[in-house]
């Protein structure tokens, strides 16, 4: 059975209470239970990771590469816009990665319009809320 990793970056542990007008009122736990249910229907396994630390996310890509997971759904959050290290880790991992953002990063501040990680991702889904993770899961499950 394929394993797909869902990797959430900084501050996404605060979903539900963090700026609900931007990110909605559902929690990270809600997202994870939704994806677990969807994964079982798709016949895949999902594993979940969240970190507020850049180096931990870099290390994680090395681990996921060693585990040879079938794909990664990544919301790198603020590190999307700042981290060459995360981009290099994705690139080095050789893994299929789909970048997801809950909000539409193109309709917000200028600094959010650039993603270091988008160019090394298979695709990017932005602005579709939690549905973006579900669409990415469907894509990686096949
Ligand atoms: C985000 C968008 C980023 O700009 C922001 O730093 C986040 C969340 C999103 O899911 O919309 O933390 O990745």
PDB file of C-alpha atoms and ligand atoms in Angstrom:
ATOM      1  CA  UNK A   1       0.000   0.000   0.000  1.00  0.00           C
ATOM      2  CA  UNK A   2       1.276   3.461  -0.916  1.00  0.00           C
ATOM      3  CA  UNK A   3       2.238   5.791   1.913  1.00  0.00           C
ATOM      4  CA  UNK A   4       1.757   9.510   1.489  1.00  0.00           C
ATOM      5  CA  UNK A   5       3.224  12.016   3.936  1.00  0.00           C
ATOM      6  CA  UNK A   6       1.441  15.224   4.854  1.00  0.00           C
ATOM      7  CA  UNK A   7       3.929  17.837   6.037  1.00  0.00           C
ATOM      8  CA  UNK A   8       2.750  21.055   7.627  1.00  0.00           C
ATOM      9  CA  UNK A   9       5.166  23.839   8.445  1.00  0.00           C
ATOM     10  CA  UNK A  10       5.272  26.660  10.992  1.00  0.00           C
ATOM     11  CA  UNK A  11       2.184  27.880  12.811  1.00  0.00           C
ATOM     12  CA  UNK A  12      -0.111  25.349  11.170  1.00  0.00           C
ATOM     13  CA  UNK A  13      -0.376  23.615  14.560  1.00  0.00           C
ATOM     14  CA  UNK A  14      -2.423  26.697  15.466  1.00  0.00           C
ATOM     15  CA  UNK A  15      -5.084  26.175  12.799  1.00  0.00           C
ATOM     16  CA  UNK A  16      -8.540  26.814  14.173  1.00  0.00           C
ATOM     17  CA  UNK A  17      -7.449  29.682  16.395  1.00  0.00           C
ATOM     18  CA  UNK A  18      -4.911  31.338  14.087  1.00  0.00           C
ATOM     19  CA  UNK A  19      -6.495  34.071  11.929  1.00  0.00           C
ATOM     20  CA  UNK A  20      -9.710  32.097  11.285  1.00  0.00           C
ATOM     21  CA  UNK A  21     -10.809  34.711   8.733  1.00  0.00           C
ATOM     22  CA  UNK A  22      -7.843  33.628   6.586  1.00  0.00           C
ATOM     23  CA  UNK A  23      -7.379  29.955   7.475  1.00  0.00           C
ATOM     24  CA  UNK A  24     -10.859  28.903   8.647  1.00  0.00           C
ATOM     25  CA  UNK A  25     -11.998  27.535  11.982  1.00  0.00           C
ATOM     26  CA  UNK A  26     -11.054  23.894  11.518  1.00  0.00           C
ATOM     27  CA  UNK A  27      -8.024  22.529  13.352  1.00  0.00           C
ATOM     28  CA  UNK A  28      -4.998  20.537  12.202  1.00  0.00           C
ATOM     29  CA  UNK A  29      -6.605  17.532  13.890  1.00  0.00           C
ATOM     30  CA  UNK A  30      -9.751  18.046  11.794  1.00  0.00           C
ATOM     31  CA  UNK A  31      -7.592  18.133   8.655  1.00  0.00           C
ATOM     32  CA  UNK A  32      -5.765  14.976   9.660  1.00  0.00           C
ATOM     33  CA  UNK A  33      -8.917  13.005  10.406  1.00  0.00           C
ATOM     34  CA  UNK A  34     -10.462  14.126   7.125  1.00  0.00           C
ATOM     35  CA  UNK A  35      -7.378  13.007   5.171  1.00  0.00           C
ATOM     36  CA  UNK A  36      -7.176   9.695   7.053  1.00  0.00           C
ATOM     37  CA  UNK A  37     -10.756   8.934   6.045  1.00  0.00           C
ATOM     38  CA  UNK A  38     -10.159   9.950   2.421  1.00  0.00           C
ATOM     39  CA  UNK A  39      -6.930   7.948   2.269  1.00  0.00           C
ATOM     40  CA  UNK A  40      -8.681   4.779   3.372  1.00  0.00           C
ATOM     41  CA  UNK A  41     -11.248   5.234   0.577  1.00  0.00           C
ATOM     42  CA  UNK A  42      -8.403   5.713  -1.902  1.00  0.00           C
ATOM     43  CA  UNK A  43      -6.572   2.655  -0.574  1.00  0.00           C
ATOM     44  CA  UNK A  44      -3.471   4.526   0.609  1.00  0.00           C
ATOM     45  CA  UNK A  45      -1.884   5.203   3.990  1.00  0.00           C
ATOM     46  CA  UNK A  46      -1.183   8.718   5.237  1.00  0.00           C
ATOM     47  CA  UNK A  47       1.334   9.839   7.845  1.00  0.00           C
ATOM     48  CA  UNK A  48       1.339  13.313   9.380  1.00  0.00           C
ATOM     49  CA  UNK A  49       4.142  15.675  10.353  1.00  0.00           C
ATOM     50  CA  UNK A  50       4.145  19.251  11.591  1.00  0.00           C
ATOM     51  CA  UNK A  51       7.067  21.372  12.659  1.00  0.00           C
ATOM     52  CA  UNK A  52       7.770  24.993  13.412  1.00  0.00           C
ATOM     53  CA  UNK A  53      11.481  24.463  12.728  1.00  0.00           C
ATOM     54  CA  UNK A  54      13.182  24.763   9.376  1.00  0.00           C
ATOM     55  CA  UNK A  55      15.953  22.230  10.116  1.00  0.00           C
ATOM     56  CA  UNK A  56      13.435  19.655  11.321  1.00  0.00           C
ATOM     57  CA  UNK A  57      11.591  19.963   8.010  1.00  0.00           C
ATOM     58  CA  UNK A  58      14.885  19.602   6.106  1.00  0.00           C
ATOM     59  CA  UNK A  59      15.757  16.472   8.130  1.00  0.00           C
ATOM     60  CA  UNK A  60      12.268  15.130   7.536  1.00  0.00           C
ATOM     61  CA  UNK A  61      12.688  15.224   3.757  1.00  0.00           C
ATOM     62  CA  UNK A  62      15.827  13.119   4.150  1.00  0.00           C
ATOM     63  CA  UNK A  63      13.904  10.598   6.268  1.00  0.00           C
ATOM     64  CA  UNK A  64      10.947  10.478   3.895  1.00  0.00           C
ATOM     65  CA  UNK A  65      13.325   9.907   1.020  1.00  0.00           C
ATOM     66  CA  UNK A  66      14.948   6.993   2.892  1.00  0.00           C
ATOM     67  CA  UNK A  67      11.486   5.593   3.616  1.00  0.00           C
ATOM     68  CA  UNK A  68      10.676   6.027  -0.086  1.00  0.00           C
ATOM     69  CA  UNK A  69       7.174   7.348   0.547  1.00  0.00           C
ATOM     70  CA  UNK A  70       5.030   7.580  -2.586  1.00  0.00           C
ATOM     71  CA  UNK A  71       4.572  11.320  -2.273  1.00  0.00           C
ATOM     72  CA  UNK A  72       4.453  14.332   0.001  1.00  0.00           C
ATOM     73  CA  UNK A  73       1.764  16.950   0.458  1.00  0.00           C
ATOM     74  CA  UNK A  74       3.654  19.990   1.708  1.00  0.00           C
ATOM     75  CA  UNK A  75       2.343  23.168   3.213  1.00  0.00           C
ATOM     76  CA  UNK A  76       5.677  24.807   4.001  1.00  0.00           C
ATOM     77  CA  UNK A  77       3.776  27.835   5.351  1.00  0.00           C
ATOM     78  CA  UNK A  78       6.111  30.825   5.844  1.00  0.00           C
ATOM     79  CA  UNK A  79       9.189  28.776   4.863  1.00  0.00           C
ATOM     80  CA  UNK A  80       7.708  28.606   1.361  1.00  0.00           C
ATOM     81  CA  UNK A  81       8.701  32.228   0.947  1.00  0.00           C
ATOM     82  CA  UNK A  82      12.090  32.132   2.665  1.00  0.00           C
ATOM     83  CA  UNK A  83      13.769  28.743   2.600  1.00  0.00           C
ATOM     84  CA  UNK A  84      16.363  27.754   0.036  1.00  0.00           C
ATOM     85  CA  UNK A  85      17.238  24.914   2.446  1.00  0.00           C
ATOM     86  CA  UNK A  86      13.730  23.468   2.198  1.00  0.00           C
ATOM     87  CA  UNK A  87      13.779  23.752  -1.576  1.00  0.00           C
ATOM     88  CA  UNK A  88      17.127  21.943  -1.725  1.00  0.00           C
ATOM     89  CA  UNK A  89      15.845  19.233   0.627  1.00  0.00           C
ATOM     90  CA  UNK A  90      12.833  18.617  -1.631  1.00  0.00           C
ATOM     91  CA  UNK A  91      15.050  18.531  -4.674  1.00  0.00           C
ATOM     92  CA  UNK A  92      17.550  16.165  -3.030  1.00  0.00           C
ATOM     93  CA  UNK A  93      14.786  13.839  -1.831  1.00  0.00           C
ATOM     94  CA  UNK A  94      13.710  12.953  -5.359  1.00  0.00           C
ATOM     95  CA  UNK A  95      10.160  12.627  -3.998  1.00  0.00           C
ATOM     96  CA  UNK A  96       6.905  13.643  -5.633  1.00  0.00           C
ATOM     97  CA  UNK A  97       5.808  16.750  -3.763  1.00  0.00           C
ATOM     98  CA  UNK A  98       2.644  18.768  -4.134  1.00  0.00           C
ATOM     99  CA  UNK A  99       2.703  22.197  -2.530  1.00  0.00           C
ATOM    100  CA  UNK A 100      -0.537  23.252  -0.887  1.00  0.00           C
ATOM    101  CA  UNK A 101      -1.624  26.546   0.655  1.00  0.00           C
ATOM    102  CA  UNK A 102      -4.922  27.034   2.431  1.00  0.00           C
ATOM    103  CA  UNK A 103      -5.141  30.698   1.483  1.00  0.00           C
ATOM    104  CA  UNK A 104      -4.514  32.133  -1.978  1.00  0.00           C
ATOM    105  CA  UNK A 105      -0.914  33.307  -1.674  1.00  0.00           C
ATOM    106  CA  UNK A 106      -1.362  35.464  -4.797  1.00  0.00           C
ATOM    107  CA  UNK A 107      -4.165  37.547  -3.335  1.00  0.00           C
ATOM    108  CA  UNK A 108      -2.281  38.546  -0.184  1.00  0.00           C
ATOM    109  CA  UNK A 109       0.897  40.485   0.627  1.00  0.00           C
ATOM    110  CA  UNK A 110       3.600  40.836  -2.047  1.00  0.00           C
ATOM    111  CA  UNK A 111       6.117  38.746  -0.077  1.00  0.00           C
ATOM    112  CA  UNK A 112       3.813  35.705  -0.259  1.00  0.00           C
ATOM    113  CA  UNK A 113       3.756  35.745  -4.067  1.00  0.00           C
ATOM    114  CA  UNK A 114       7.156  34.116  -4.360  1.00  0.00           C
ATOM    115  CA  UNK A 115       7.615  30.459  -3.476  1.00  0.00           C
ATOM    116  CA  UNK A 116      11.106  28.945  -3.276  1.00  0.00           C
ATOM    117  CA  UNK A 117       9.598  25.481  -3.245  1.00  0.00           C
ATOM    118  CA  UNK A 118       7.070  25.692  -6.111  1.00  0.00           C
ATOM    119  CA  UNK A 119       9.640  25.088  -8.842  1.00  0.00           C
ATOM    120  CA  UNK A 120      10.670  21.746  -7.342  1.00  0.00           C
ATOM    121  CA  UNK A 121       7.095  20.617  -6.696  1.00  0.00           C
ATOM    122  CA  UNK A 122       5.011  18.576  -9.108  1.00  0.00           C
ATOM    123  CA  UNK A 123       2.266  21.158  -8.745  1.00  0.00           C
ATOM    124  CA  UNK A 124       0.842  23.828  -6.490  1.00  0.00           C
ATOM    125  CA  UNK A 125      -2.678  24.201  -5.100  1.00  0.00           C
ATOM    126  CA  UNK A 126      -3.420  27.496  -3.412  1.00  0.00           C
ATOM    127  CA  UNK A 127      -6.528  29.170  -2.033  1.00  0.00           C
ATOM    128  CA  UNK A 128      -8.883  26.186  -1.899  1.00  0.00           C
ATOM    129  CA  UNK A 129      -8.788  25.722   1.873  1.00  0.00           C
ATOM    130  CA  UNK A 130      -8.521  22.175   3.210  1.00  0.00           C
ATOM    131  CA  UNK A 131      -9.849  20.869  -0.137  1.00  0.00           C
ATOM    132  CA  UNK A 132      -6.397  21.545  -1.574  1.00  0.00           C
ATOM    133  CA  UNK A 133      -4.952  18.750   0.589  1.00  0.00           C
ATOM    134  CA  UNK A 134      -7.690  16.388  -0.584  1.00  0.00           C
ATOM    135  CA  UNK A 135      -7.008  17.148  -4.241  1.00  0.00           C
ATOM    136  CA  UNK A 136      -3.301  16.637  -3.685  1.00  0.00           C
ATOM    137  CA  UNK A 137      -4.016  13.303  -1.983  1.00  0.00           C
ATOM    138  CA  UNK A 138      -6.100  12.192  -4.964  1.00  0.00           C
ATOM    139  CA  UNK A 139      -3.282  13.154  -7.303  1.00  0.00           C
ATOM    140  CA  UNK A 140      -0.626  11.271  -5.321  1.00  0.00           C
ATOM    141  CA  UNK A 141      -2.800   8.213  -4.714  1.00  0.00           C
ATOM    142  CA  UNK A 142      -2.795   7.276  -8.405  1.00  0.00           C
TER     143      UNK A 142
HETATM  144  C1  LIG B   1       0.073  29.386   4.047  1.00  0.00           C
HETATM  145  C2  LIG B   1       0.391  30.728   3.377  1.00  0.00           C
HETATM  146  C3  LIG B   1       1.721  31.270   3.862  1.00  0.00           C
HETATM  147  O1  LIG B   1       1.995  32.507   3.238  1.00  0.00           O
HETATM  148  C4  LIG B   1       1.685  31.493   5.355  1.00  0.00           C
HETATM  149  O2  LIG B   1       2.938  31.919   5.817  1.00  0.00           O
HETATM  150  C5  LIG B   1       1.200  30.317   6.108  1.00  0.00           C
HETATM  151  C6  LIG B   1       0.136  29.489   5.560  1.00  0.00           C
HETATM  152  C7  LIG B   1      -1.323  28.875   3.674  1.00  0.00           C
HETATM  153  O3  LIG B   1      -1.570  27.687   3.913  1.00  0.00           O
HETATM  154  O4  LIG B   1      -2.162  29.629   3.193  1.00  0.00           O
HETATM  155  O5  LIG B   1       1.629  30.080   7.235  1.00  0.00           O
HETATM  156  O6  LIG B   1       1.024  28.440   3.603  1.00  0.00           O
END
